[in-house]
């Protein structure tokens, strides 16, 4: 059988080289309709009713792959092996399979392709079942359904990603293509055409030498003996410096080079010496291999250990390995001897900086890979690290663990999913500024037609936003609600913005949204409608800036702002511009300076960064203005309550910046009685605690209003820089009045000598407010205290 022969030959070559091979089975008889009886029908036999899966079964049999070693990814059953849905392929990350069959006929999900490719072992096969390759780009599937966000429908989604995918499949080595065309050839090979056998006929290569345990070492021999490559041995050697306080290790690698495992062997080696090792990573799942290697090492050393919880290993030596989420880890540094940060590039630089307070710290990062992890680490954090007096040891793992270097399936996946996309090299953009750049629309056709442009634009998004992943590449090319705009210097992308059209929804959809039904896309209207209970919020049409990034070599030259100016001019016919992002003081000020005003601070933190999201609007029309007005003033009305509750741990500088960026003009609106208490506390000995509410209202006015007086009077005698003291007083209002922290905690945090000194500064901060807004009641109170 042609399918079997092709598969067997590919597998033989894969085994010979310890590489993987890809077999495409293009089912030309598939009409694009999922057969209802084949869907989710557990226990279905390997029957021939489904052409694609039957061919996949033949391929596996001929290639000698056991079903127990295979995973089927797709929506149809029929291979009698483990099956996962394309959306759930995250579970395959870090696992190793001899073969994976991806039935992509019903849903071609780019993230799934990326994850699957990583899971196939050296000597194994990736089998891709597709429709006729020529027809595939024009077919709409379940992934496309997800891109059809209201008011668009699936007919508006285009097929550029898949057209590109097909091109790469046809062009790359190591990819066999068999068309299941249904045409009888009269010789028993009913309807099968081998379009490309995919064989690479490699020249014989010497196997890589076995790793050698070094003679001089601080970690146990067993740790080195567990290493699978020479690179891993070297990496483990670098981790030995973690015994010394003041050390830092940076370990970089592409996916699947064994860096997490090396960190695990290091963690185990440190723990057997009684060290307390704290591990952090964007998710615990990502460090399962670390725990596995450490426990295997304990077994090899005959050290009994306990696992009181999944995320903690305790040794009789007193050593431990324990996991904390990234923001929590930053608060636990005092207690640990060494901190291991896995996937460091996925974490904000601010958090990484805090980790430098640990006695010894190691960062492992992925250079390229599925999470699109990034250069943010390299570009920004490297400088920070170089400026410390840490002893930094760098190590890089190149040798793949699961398969041989140069594996053609990895090469194909990098290309097809742009895992190695990069922004333009620095010299090309070094002298770019708003005057020398052009504002350009990067529409799907332009991007699909120009690989360099696509790589630069996507590479810039990946470098700046670690969450950019293969699905985003497909969205960039095909989603009807998304637009990309860029500033370009001599054709090279210097700044890029990804924009989503949101709102403009009909009444029925708005009602559904209001009553809690999930409506895809439309993030800003959705929050305003379903959480902030505004039934009309999804009526105006807006442009949300989903992502924006300026090349790291050209930041702070006004390019980001110029790009937003271009967007505002081009989309001025809509009602608003908007944005939602993990709030930091610097970003809040960037958006505020660009005319955006705060309408919401989310009450849940991002797990990895620990940031709360800010939502902001910049109105462009009367309808947009009305929407922004009502949400700005409501934000100012309700934020004190939120800061006292769900946001009581929000960074006071984020709160200050979010309030300062809100365009509302709240009025203090205090009764004369209330003013007497406030002024009494400013000028005399009245206590704010008898009636905190008016103080809180005043604090919001002071932090939101453009015309608010500063919190310092000319008469205030302050030590040091008045501007620094003014900022400290703003933090004092946030922490004490709005977030209700105790006087002692606030004094301690803000560097006042005592609670009493903080209280005096508080009283002083109120004086300018009484003078500006307190009217006669406050003036009379002041006069009484001063004996005027
Ligand atoms: C929806 C979202 O995408 S939110 C996330 C925004 N994007 C990112 O964080 C990716 C990484 N950062 C970047 O690419 C850029 O810093 C951008 C896009 C935020 C700003 O682009 P730039 O071309 O530097 O903007 P521009 O020069 O007009 O304004 C710079 C100002 O932004 C502010 N800013 C915002 N974020 C930062 C930051 N991380 N570091 C330094 N300044 C920042 C500063 O106030 C800065 O002012 P300064 O030049 O006086 O110091
Ligand atoms: N020393 C080792 N012993 C046993 N298995 C190992 C070892 N090193 C790596 N592996 C296996 O090889 C695969 C890749 O290793 P690991 O997860 O450590 O690499 P990584 O570079 O962190 O890659 P990824 O980013 O893909 O997680 C995993 O399946 C892991 O279990």
JSON list of C-alpha atoms in Angstrom, two decimals, residues 505-520 522-539 627 630-631 634:
[
{"chain": "A", "resi": 505, "resn": "UNK", "atom": "CA", "xyz": [-23.51, 45.18, 18.11]},
{"chain": "A", "resi": 506, "resn": "UNK", "atom": "CA", "xyz": [-27.21, 44.79, 17.42]},
{"chain": "A", "resi": 507, "resn": "UNK", "atom": "CA", "xyz": [-29.72, 44.96, 20.21]},
{"chain": "A", "resi": 508, "resn": "UNK", "atom": "CA", "xyz": [-30.18, 41.22, 20.45]},
{"chain": "A", "resi": 509, "resn": "UNK", "atom": "CA", "xyz": [-26.45, 40.59, 20.89]},
{"chain": "A", "resi": 510, "resn": "UNK", "atom": "CA", "xyz": [-26.23, 43.45, 23.39]},
{"chain": "A", "resi": 511, "resn": "UNK", "atom": "CA", "xyz": [-29.05, 41.92, 25.40]},
{"chain": "A", "resi": 512, "resn": "UNK", "atom": "CA", "xyz": [-27.35, 38.54, 25.34]},
{"chain": "A", "resi": 513, "resn": "UNK", "atom": "CA", "xyz": [-24.15, 40.16, 26.54]},
{"chain": "A", "resi": 514, "resn": "UNK", "atom": "CA", "xyz": [-25.97, 42.01, 29.30]},
{"chain": "A", "resi": 515, "resn": "UNK", "atom": "CA", "xyz": [-27.51, 38.83, 30.61]},
{"chain": "A", "resi": 516, "resn": "UNK", "atom": "CA", "xyz": [-24.16, 37.13, 30.83]},
{"chain": "A", "resi": 517, "resn": "UNK", "atom": "CA", "xyz": [-23.89, 35.26, 27.54]},
{"chain": "A", "resi": 518, "resn": "UNK", "atom": "CA", "xyz": [-20.33, 35.15, 26.29]},
{"chain": "A", "resi": 519, "resn": "UNK", "atom": "CA", "xyz": [-19.94, 37.11, 23.08]},
{"chain": "A", "resi": 520, "resn": "UNK", "atom": "CA", "xyz": [-16.62, 36.49, 21.34]},
{"chain": "A", "resi": 522, "resn": "UNK", "atom": "CA", "xyz": [-15.46, 42.70, 21.91]},
{"chain": "A", "resi": 523, "resn": "UNK", "atom": "CA", "xyz": [-13.48, 42.74, 25.12]},
{"chain": "A", "resi": 524, "resn": "UNK", "atom": "CA", "xyz": [-14.12, 46.36, 26.10]},
{"chain": "A", "resi": 525, "resn": "UNK", "atom": "CA", "xyz": [-17.86, 46.46, 25.31]},
{"chain": "A", "resi": 526, "resn": "UNK", "atom": "CA", "xyz": [-18.20, 43.12, 27.08]},
{"chain": "A", "resi": 527, "resn": "UNK", "atom": "CA", "xyz": [-16.66, 44.32, 30.35]},
{"chain": "A", "resi": 528, "resn": "UNK", "atom": "CA", "xyz": [-18.60, 47.58, 30.23]},
{"chain": "A", "resi": 529, "resn": "UNK", "atom": "CA", "xyz": [-21.83, 45.73, 29.51]},
{"chain": "A", "resi": 530, "resn": "UNK", "atom": "CA", "xyz": [-21.68, 42.56, 31.56]},
{"chain": "A", "resi": 531, "resn": "UNK", "atom": "CA", "xyz": [-19.53, 43.64, 34.52]},
{"chain": "A", "resi": 532, "resn": "UNK", "atom": "CA", "xyz": [-20.26, 47.35, 34.69]},
{"chain": "A", "resi": 533, "resn": "UNK", "atom": "CA", "xyz": [-23.92, 46.83, 33.79]},
{"chain": "A", "resi": 534, "resn": "UNK", "atom": "CA", "xyz": [-24.18, 49.32, 30.95]},
{"chain": "A", "resi": 535, "resn": "UNK", "atom": "CA", "xyz": [-26.75, 47.91, 28.51]},
{"chain": "A", "resi": 536, "resn": "UNK", "atom": "CA", "xyz": [-25.80, 50.39, 25.78]},
{"chain": "A", "resi": 537, "resn": "UNK", "atom": "CA", "xyz": [-22.03, 50.08, 26.01]},
{"chain": "A", "resi": 538, "resn": "UNK", "atom": "CA", "xyz": [-21.77, 47.78, 22.98]},
{"chain": "A", "resi": 539, "resn": "UNK", "atom": "CA", "xyz": [-23.69, 50.12, 20.69]},
{"chain": "A", "resi": 627, "resn": "UNK", "atom": "CA", "xyz": [-19.76, 56.37, 26.81]},
{"chain": "A", "resi": 630, "resn": "UNK", "atom": "CA", "xyz": [-20.38, 58.03, 32.12]},
{"chain": "A", "resi": 631, "resn": "UNK", "atom": "CA", "xyz": [-17.73, 55.38, 32.80]},
{"chain": "A", "resi": 634, "resn": "UNK", "atom": "CA", "xyz": [-18.59, 56.17, 37.62]}
]
